[in-house]
Amino acid sequence: MYNKGRLNTIIQVAHTMQTHTIHPAASSDGHRHYHGKGIVHSIESCGTVDGPGLRFVLFMQGCLMRCLYCHNRDTWDMRTDKAQELSVDEVMKQVISYRHYLRATGGGVTATGGEPLLQYEFIRDWFVACKANDIHTCLDTNGYALHYDHILDDLLDHTDLVMLDLKQVDPEIHKALVGIPNTKTLKFARYLAERNQAARVRYVIVPGYTDDDRSAHLLGEFIGDMENIDTVELLPYHELGAHKWELCGDAYKLTGVRPPPKETVLHIKEILEGYGKNIIY
Ligand code: SF4
């Protein structure tokens, strides 16, 4: 996913010395133990930009989008030499050790990537375990849901906040920016609205692709009546992840594109406020 610059605020505590009970996960369809493992790119124990408060962030491997500005290029492939396979129990042991710090700041856990919905069974089971331990859950997703089934519903039932990356409502510009149509993302957004699922939209302002008035109005019109979305987070483009493209042997196609000026961000903020949304950036 995309953020403003990761501030890895690691709290230097001897968390491993603490002892806690992990309550067993029990989902509504009867899953009591996870039989597989999640393929995890990396873990950030106390992230500050992927949801409210301090967050334990799991970056999942795998993404089917190809955003030109992606700063997690190394998460695209489902399997790489550096990925770790972790069980829910293994992840929860770490989460529990940070639980008090997460709670004290109004934080919790966030699943991001890559695209966490590509491993939605694992995320479902992880979130079920988190909720069994009264830990706030946040799903940071591009909305690329492959299946609309009981597993997705169960996952969403155990998700406190969805952070949905709506990259561009115009289908042609979306394809140019992301490499694939936005059909799945828009469908997922509508599904969240039908469920009245608490959600926040993330919108990356990319010069030449999403920084114009028309794109902002299209977004505003699309989400304006969605009462489940109260906030839009504006993320000015940056090229901090460009080096990862080179490490993966790819050319970074936005070289030379500068971050949008503050006036542009404020202008888009004003447009979206006109659709009744809170704007943060
Ligand atoms: S959705 Fe886009 S920005 Fe997020 S990981 Fe996939 S390619 Fe990168």
JSON list of N, CA, C and O in Angstrom, two decimals, residues 1-35:
[
{"chain": "A", "resi": 1, "resn": "MET", "atom": "N", "xyz": [0.83, -1.19, 0.00]},
{"chain": "A", "resi": 1, "resn": "MET", "atom": "CA", "xyz": [0.00, 0.00, 0.00]},
{"chain": "A", "resi": 1, "resn": "MET", "atom": "C", "xyz": [0.87, 1.25, 0.00]},
{"chain": "A", "resi": 1, "resn": "MET", "atom": "O", "xyz": [2.06, 1.18, -0.11]},
{"chain": "A", "resi": 2, "resn": "TYR", "atom": "N", "xyz": [0.25, 2.39, 0.21]},
{"chain": "A", "resi": 2, "resn": "TYR", "atom": "CA", "xyz": [0.95, 3.65, 0.04]},
{"chain": "A", "resi": 2, "resn": "TYR", "atom": "C", "xyz": [0.84, 4.46, 1.32]},
{"chain": "A", "resi": 2, "resn": "TYR", "atom": "O", "xyz": [-0.19, 4.50, 1.95]},
{"chain": "A", "resi": 3, "resn": "ASN", "atom": "N", "xyz": [1.88, 5.04, 1.76]},
{"chain": "A", "resi": 3, "resn": "ASN", "atom": "CA", "xyz": [1.76, 5.94, 2.90]},
{"chain": "A", "resi": 3, "resn": "ASN", "atom": "C", "xyz": [2.68, 7.13, 2.74]},
{"chain": "A", "resi": 3, "resn": "ASN", "atom": "O", "xyz": [3.44, 7.23, 1.81]},
{"chain": "A", "resi": 4, "resn": "LYS", "atom": "N", "xyz": [2.59, 8.04, 3.70]},
{"chain": "A", "resi": 4, "resn": "LYS", "atom": "CA", "xyz": [3.29, 9.32, 3.58]},
{"chain": "A", "resi": 4, "resn": "LYS", "atom": "C", "xyz": [4.75, 9.24, 3.96]},
{"chain": "A", "resi": 4, "resn": "LYS", "atom": "O", "xyz": [5.45, 10.21, 3.96]},
{"chain": "A", "resi": 5, "resn": "GLY", "atom": "N", "xyz": [5.22, 8.13, 4.34]},
{"chain": "A", "resi": 5, "resn": "GLY", "atom": "CA", "xyz": [6.58, 8.04, 4.83]},
{"chain": "A", "resi": 5, "resn": "GLY", "atom": "C", "xyz": [6.51, 7.32, 6.14]},
{"chain": "A", "resi": 5, "resn": "GLY", "atom": "O", "xyz": [5.85, 7.76, 7.06]},
{"chain": "A", "resi": 6, "resn": "ARG", "atom": "N", "xyz": [7.12, 6.17, 6.15]},
{"chain": "A", "resi": 6, "resn": "ARG", "atom": "CA", "xyz": [6.90, 5.31, 7.29]},
{"chain": "A", "resi": 6, "resn": "ARG", "atom": "C", "xyz": [7.77, 5.74, 8.45]},
{"chain": "A", "resi": 6, "resn": "ARG", "atom": "O", "xyz": [8.97, 5.86, 8.35]},
{"chain": "A", "resi": 7, "resn": "LEU", "atom": "N", "xyz": [7.12, 6.02, 9.58]},
{"chain": "A", "resi": 7, "resn": "LEU", "atom": "CA", "xyz": [7.85, 6.39, 10.79]},
{"chain": "A", "resi": 7, "resn": "LEU", "atom": "C", "xyz": [7.80, 5.18, 11.70]},
{"chain": "A", "resi": 7, "resn": "LEU", "atom": "O", "xyz": [6.79, 4.93, 12.35]},
{"chain": "A", "resi": 8, "resn": "ASN", "atom": "N", "xyz": [8.81, 4.43, 11.72]},
{"chain": "A", "resi": 8, "resn": "ASN", "atom": "CA", "xyz": [8.77, 3.19, 12.49]},
{"chain": "A", "resi": 8, "resn": "ASN", "atom": "C", "xyz": [9.12, 3.49, 13.94]},
{"chain": "A", "resi": 8, "resn": "ASN", "atom": "O", "xyz": [10.26, 3.47, 14.34]},
{"chain": "A", "resi": 9, "resn": "THR", "atom": "N", "xyz": [8.08, 3.79, 14.70]},
{"chain": "A", "resi": 9, "resn": "THR", "atom": "CA", "xyz": [8.28, 4.18, 16.08]},
{"chain": "A", "resi": 9, "resn": "THR", "atom": "C", "xyz": [8.35, 2.93, 16.95]},
{"chain": "A", "resi": 9, "resn": "THR", "atom": "O", "xyz": [7.38, 2.52, 17.54]},
{"chain": "A", "resi": 10, "resn": "ILE", "atom": "N", "xyz": [9.47, 2.33, 16.97]},
{"chain": "A", "resi": 10, "resn": "ILE", "atom": "CA", "xyz": [9.60, 1.12, 17.76]},
{"chain": "A", "resi": 10, "resn": "ILE", "atom": "C", "xyz": [9.73, 1.48, 19.24]},
{"chain": "A", "resi": 10, "resn": "ILE", "atom": "O", "xyz": [10.58, 2.25, 19.62]},
{"chain": "A", "resi": 11, "resn": "ILE", "atom": "N", "xyz": [8.82, 0.98, 20.02]},
{"chain": "A", "resi": 11, "resn": "ILE", "atom": "CA", "xyz": [8.92, 1.19, 21.45]},
{"chain": "A", "resi": 11, "resn": "ILE", "atom": "C", "xyz": [9.89, 0.15, 22.00]},
{"chain": "A", "resi": 11, "resn": "ILE", "atom": "O", "xyz": [9.67, -1.04, 21.86]},
{"chain": "A", "resi": 12, "resn": "GLN", "atom": "N", "xyz": [10.93, 0.63, 22.60]},
{"chain": "A", "resi": 12, "resn": "GLN", "atom": "CA", "xyz": [11.95, -0.28, 23.09]},
{"chain": "A", "resi": 12, "resn": "GLN", "atom": "C", "xyz": [11.52, -0.83, 24.44]},
{"chain": "A", "resi": 12, "resn": "GLN", "atom": "O", "xyz": [11.87, -0.31, 25.48]},
{"chain": "A", "resi": 13, "resn": "VAL", "atom": "N", "xyz": [10.75, -1.84, 24.42]},
{"chain": "A", "resi": 13, "resn": "VAL", "atom": "CA", "xyz": [10.31, -2.47, 25.65]},
{"chain": "A", "resi": 13, "resn": "VAL", "atom": "C", "xyz": [10.67, -3.94, 25.59]},
{"chain": "A", "resi": 13, "resn": "VAL", "atom": "O", "xyz": [10.76, -4.51, 24.53]},
{"chain": "A", "resi": 14, "resn": "ALA", "atom": "N", "xyz": [10.86, -4.47, 26.75]},
{"chain": "A", "resi": 14, "resn": "ALA", "atom": "CA", "xyz": [11.17, -5.90, 26.79]},
{"chain": "A", "resi": 14, "resn": "ALA", "atom": "C", "xyz": [9.87, -6.67, 26.73]},
{"chain": "A", "resi": 14, "resn": "ALA", "atom": "O", "xyz": [9.47, -7.36, 27.66]},
{"chain": "A", "resi": 15, "resn": "HIS", "atom": "N", "xyz": [9.17, -6.53, 25.59]},
{"chain": "A", "resi": 15, "resn": "HIS", "atom": "CA", "xyz": [7.83, -7.08, 25.48]},
{"chain": "A", "resi": 15, "resn": "HIS", "atom": "C", "xyz": [7.82, -8.60, 25.58]},
{"chain": "A", "resi": 15, "resn": "HIS", "atom": "O", "xyz": [6.85, -9.20, 25.97]},
{"chain": "A", "resi": 16, "resn": "THR", "atom": "N", "xyz": [8.91, -9.21, 25.18]},
{"chain": "A", "resi": 16, "resn": "THR", "atom": "CA", "xyz": [8.90, -10.66, 25.21]},
{"chain": "A", "resi": 16, "resn": "THR", "atom": "C", "xyz": [8.91, -11.21, 26.62]},
{"chain": "A", "resi": 16, "resn": "THR", "atom": "O", "xyz": [8.66, -12.39, 26.84]},
{"chain": "A", "resi": 17, "resn": "MET", "atom": "N", "xyz": [9.19, -10.32, 27.60]},
{"chain": "A", "resi": 17, "resn": "MET", "atom": "CA", "xyz": [9.21, -10.79, 28.97]},
{"chain": "A", "resi": 17, "resn": "MET", "atom": "C", "xyz": [7.81, -10.82, 29.57]},
{"chain": "A", "resi": 17, "resn": "MET", "atom": "O", "xyz": [7.58, -11.40, 30.61]},
{"chain": "A", "resi": 18, "resn": "GLN", "atom": "N", "xyz": [6.87, -10.16, 28.89]},
{"chain": "A", "resi": 18, "resn": "GLN", "atom": "CA", "xyz": [5.53, -10.12, 29.43]},
{"chain": "A", "resi": 18, "resn": "GLN", "atom": "C", "xyz": [4.79, -11.40, 29.11]},
{"chain": "A", "resi": 18, "resn": "GLN", "atom": "O", "xyz": [5.02, -12.03, 28.09]},
{"chain": "A", "resi": 19, "resn": "THR", "atom": "N", "xyz": [3.91, -11.79, 29.98]},
{"chain": "A", "resi": 19, "resn": "THR", "atom": "CA", "xyz": [3.12, -12.99, 29.72]},
{"chain": "A", "resi": 19, "resn": "THR", "atom": "C", "xyz": [1.66, -12.61, 29.60]},
{"chain": "A", "resi": 19, "resn": "THR", "atom": "O", "xyz": [1.13, -11.84, 30.39]},
{"chain": "A", "resi": 20, "resn": "HIS", "atom": "N", "xyz": [1.00, -13.13, 28.59]},
{"chain": "A", "resi": 20, "resn": "HIS", "atom": "CA", "xyz": [-0.40, -12.83, 28.35]},
{"chain": "A", "resi": 20, "resn": "HIS", "atom": "C", "xyz": [-1.08, -14.11, 27.88]},
{"chain": "A", "resi": 20, "resn": "HIS", "atom": "O", "xyz": [-0.46, -14.99, 27.33]},
{"chain": "A", "resi": 21, "resn": "THR", "atom": "N", "xyz": [-2.36, -14.11, 28.07]},
{"chain": "A", "resi": 21, "resn": "THR", "atom": "CA", "xyz": [-3.14, -15.22, 27.56]},
{"chain": "A", "resi": 21, "resn": "THR", "atom": "C", "xyz": [-3.70, -14.84, 26.20]},
{"chain": "A", "resi": 21, "resn": "THR", "atom": "O", "xyz": [-4.26, -13.77, 26.04]},
{"chain": "A", "resi": 22, "resn": "ILE", "atom": "N", "xyz": [-3.56, -15.70, 25.20]},
{"chain": "A", "resi": 22, "resn": "ILE", "atom": "CA", "xyz": [-4.17, -15.46, 23.91]},
{"chain": "A", "resi": 22, "resn": "ILE", "atom": "C", "xyz": [-5.46, -16.24, 23.86]},
{"chain": "A", "resi": 22, "resn": "ILE", "atom": "O", "xyz": [-5.47, -17.47, 23.94]},
{"chain": "A", "resi": 23, "resn": "HIS", "atom": "N", "xyz": [-6.57, -15.52, 23.74]},
{"chain": "A", "resi": 23, "resn": "HIS", "atom": "CA", "xyz": [-7.85, -16.22, 23.69]},
{"chain": "A", "resi": 23, "resn": "HIS", "atom": "C", "xyz": [-7.99, -16.93, 22.36]},
{"chain": "A", "resi": 23, "resn": "HIS", "atom": "O", "xyz": [-7.63, -16.39, 21.32]},
{"chain": "A", "resi": 24, "resn": "PRO", "atom": "N", "xyz": [-8.52, -18.13, 22.34]},
{"chain": "A", "resi": 24, "resn": "PRO", "atom": "CA", "xyz": [-8.64, -18.86, 21.09]},
{"chain": "A", "resi": 24, "resn": "PRO", "atom": "C", "xyz": [-9.58, -18.16, 20.11]},
{"chain": "A", "resi": 24, "resn": "PRO", "atom": "O", "xyz": [-10.57, -17.57, 20.52]},
{"chain": "A", "resi": 25, "resn": "ALA", "atom": "N", "xyz": [-9.21, -18.24, 18.83]},
{"chain": "A", "resi": 25, "resn": "ALA", "atom": "CA", "xyz": [-10.04, -17.62, 17.81]},
{"chain": "A", "resi": 25, "resn": "ALA", "atom": "C", "xyz": [-11.24, -18.52, 17.52]},
{"chain": "A", "resi": 25, "resn": "ALA", "atom": "O", "xyz": [-11.11, -19.73, 17.47]},
{"chain": "A", "resi": 26, "resn": "ALA", "atom": "N", "xyz": [-12.40, -17.92, 17.36]},
{"chain": "A", "resi": 26, "resn": "ALA", "atom": "CA", "xyz": [-13.58, -18.69, 17.00]},
{"chain": "A", "resi": 26, "resn": "ALA", "atom": "C", "xyz": [-14.42, -17.88, 16.04]},
{"chain": "A", "resi": 26, "resn": "ALA", "atom": "O", "xyz": [-15.02, -16.89, 16.42]},
{"chain": "A", "resi": 27, "resn": "SER", "atom": "N", "xyz": [-14.41, -18.22, 14.76]},
{"chain": "A", "resi": 27, "resn": "SER", "atom": "CA", "xyz": [-15.16, -17.45, 13.79]},
{"chain": "A", "resi": 27, "resn": "SER", "atom": "C", "xyz": [-16.57, -18.00, 13.66]},
{"chain": "A", "resi": 27, "resn": "SER", "atom": "O", "xyz": [-16.88, -19.07, 14.14]},
{"chain": "A", "resi": 28, "resn": "SER", "atom": "N", "xyz": [-17.40, -17.23, 12.97]},
{"chain": "A", "resi": 28, "resn": "SER", "atom": "CA", "xyz": [-18.81, -17.59, 12.91]},
{"chain": "A", "resi": 28, "resn": "SER", "atom": "C", "xyz": [-19.06, -18.86, 12.09]},
{"chain": "A", "resi": 28, "resn": "SER", "atom": "O", "xyz": [-20.11, -19.45, 12.19]},
{"chain": "A", "resi": 29, "resn": "ASP", "atom": "N", "xyz": [-18.11, -19.26, 11.23]},
{"chain": "A", "resi": 29, "resn": "ASP", "atom": "CA", "xyz": [-18.35, -20.48, 10.47]},
{"chain": "A", "resi": 29, "resn": "ASP", "atom": "C", "xyz": [-17.66, -21.68, 11.12]},
{"chain": "A", "resi": 29, "resn": "ASP", "atom": "O", "xyz": [-17.53, -22.73, 10.50]},
{"chain": "A", "resi": 30, "resn": "GLY", "atom": "N", "xyz": [-17.23, -21.52, 12.34]},
{"chain": "A", "resi": 30, "resn": "GLY", "atom": "CA", "xyz": [-16.73, -22.66, 13.08]},
{"chain": "A", "resi": 30, "resn": "GLY", "atom": "C", "xyz": [-15.23, -22.90, 12.98]},
{"chain": "A", "resi": 30, "resn": "GLY", "atom": "O", "xyz": [-14.74, -23.85, 13.58]},
{"chain": "A", "resi": 31, "resn": "HIS", "atom": "N", "xyz": [-14.48, -22.04, 12.23]},
{"chain": "A", "resi": 31, "resn": "HIS", "atom": "CA", "xyz": [-13.03, -22.21, 12.20]},
{"chain": "A", "resi": 31, "resn": "HIS", "atom": "C", "xyz": [-12.47, -21.95, 13.60]},
{"chain": "A", "resi": 31, "resn": "HIS", "atom": "O", "xyz": [-12.65, -20.87, 14.13]},
{"chain": "A", "resi": 32, "resn": "ARG", "atom": "N", "xyz": [-11.82, -22.93, 14.19]},
{"chain": "A", "resi": 32, "resn": "ARG", "atom": "CA", "xyz": [-11.24, -22.70, 15.51]},
{"chain": "A", "resi": 32, "resn": "ARG", "atom": "C", "xyz": [-9.73, -22.65, 15.45]},
{"chain": "A", "resi": 32, "resn": "ARG", "atom": "O", "xyz": [-9.09, -22.11, 16.31]},
{"chain": "A", "resi": 33, "resn": "HIS", "atom": "N", "xyz": [-9.16, -23.21, 14.43]},
{"chain": "A", "resi": 33, "resn": "HIS", "atom": "CA", "xyz": [-7.70, -23.14, 14.28]},
{"chain": "A", "resi": 33, "resn": "HIS", "atom": "C", "xyz": [-7.39, -22.90, 12.81]},
{"chain": "A", "resi": 33, "resn": "HIS", "atom": "O", "xyz": [-8.07, -23.40, 11.94]},
{"chain": "A", "resi": 34, "resn": "TYR", "atom": "N", "xyz": [-6.36, -22.13, 12.61]},
{"chain": "A", "resi": 34, "resn": "TYR", "atom": "CA", "xyz": [-5.95, -21.89, 11.23]},
{"chain": "A", "resi": 34, "resn": "TYR", "atom": "C", "xyz": [-5.07, -23.03, 10.76]},
{"chain": "A", "resi": 34, "resn": "TYR", "atom": "O", "xyz": [-4.12, -23.40, 11.42]},
{"chain": "A", "resi": 35, "resn": "HIS", "atom": "N", "xyz": [-5.40, -23.60, 9.61]},
{"chain": "A", "resi": 35, "resn": "HIS", "atom": "CA", "xyz": [-4.65, -24.77, 9.15]},
{"chain": "A", "resi": 35, "resn": "HIS", "atom": "C", "xyz": [-3.55, -24.40, 8.16]},
{"chain": "A", "resi": 35, "resn": "HIS", "atom": "O", "xyz": [-2.71, -25.22, 7.82]}
]
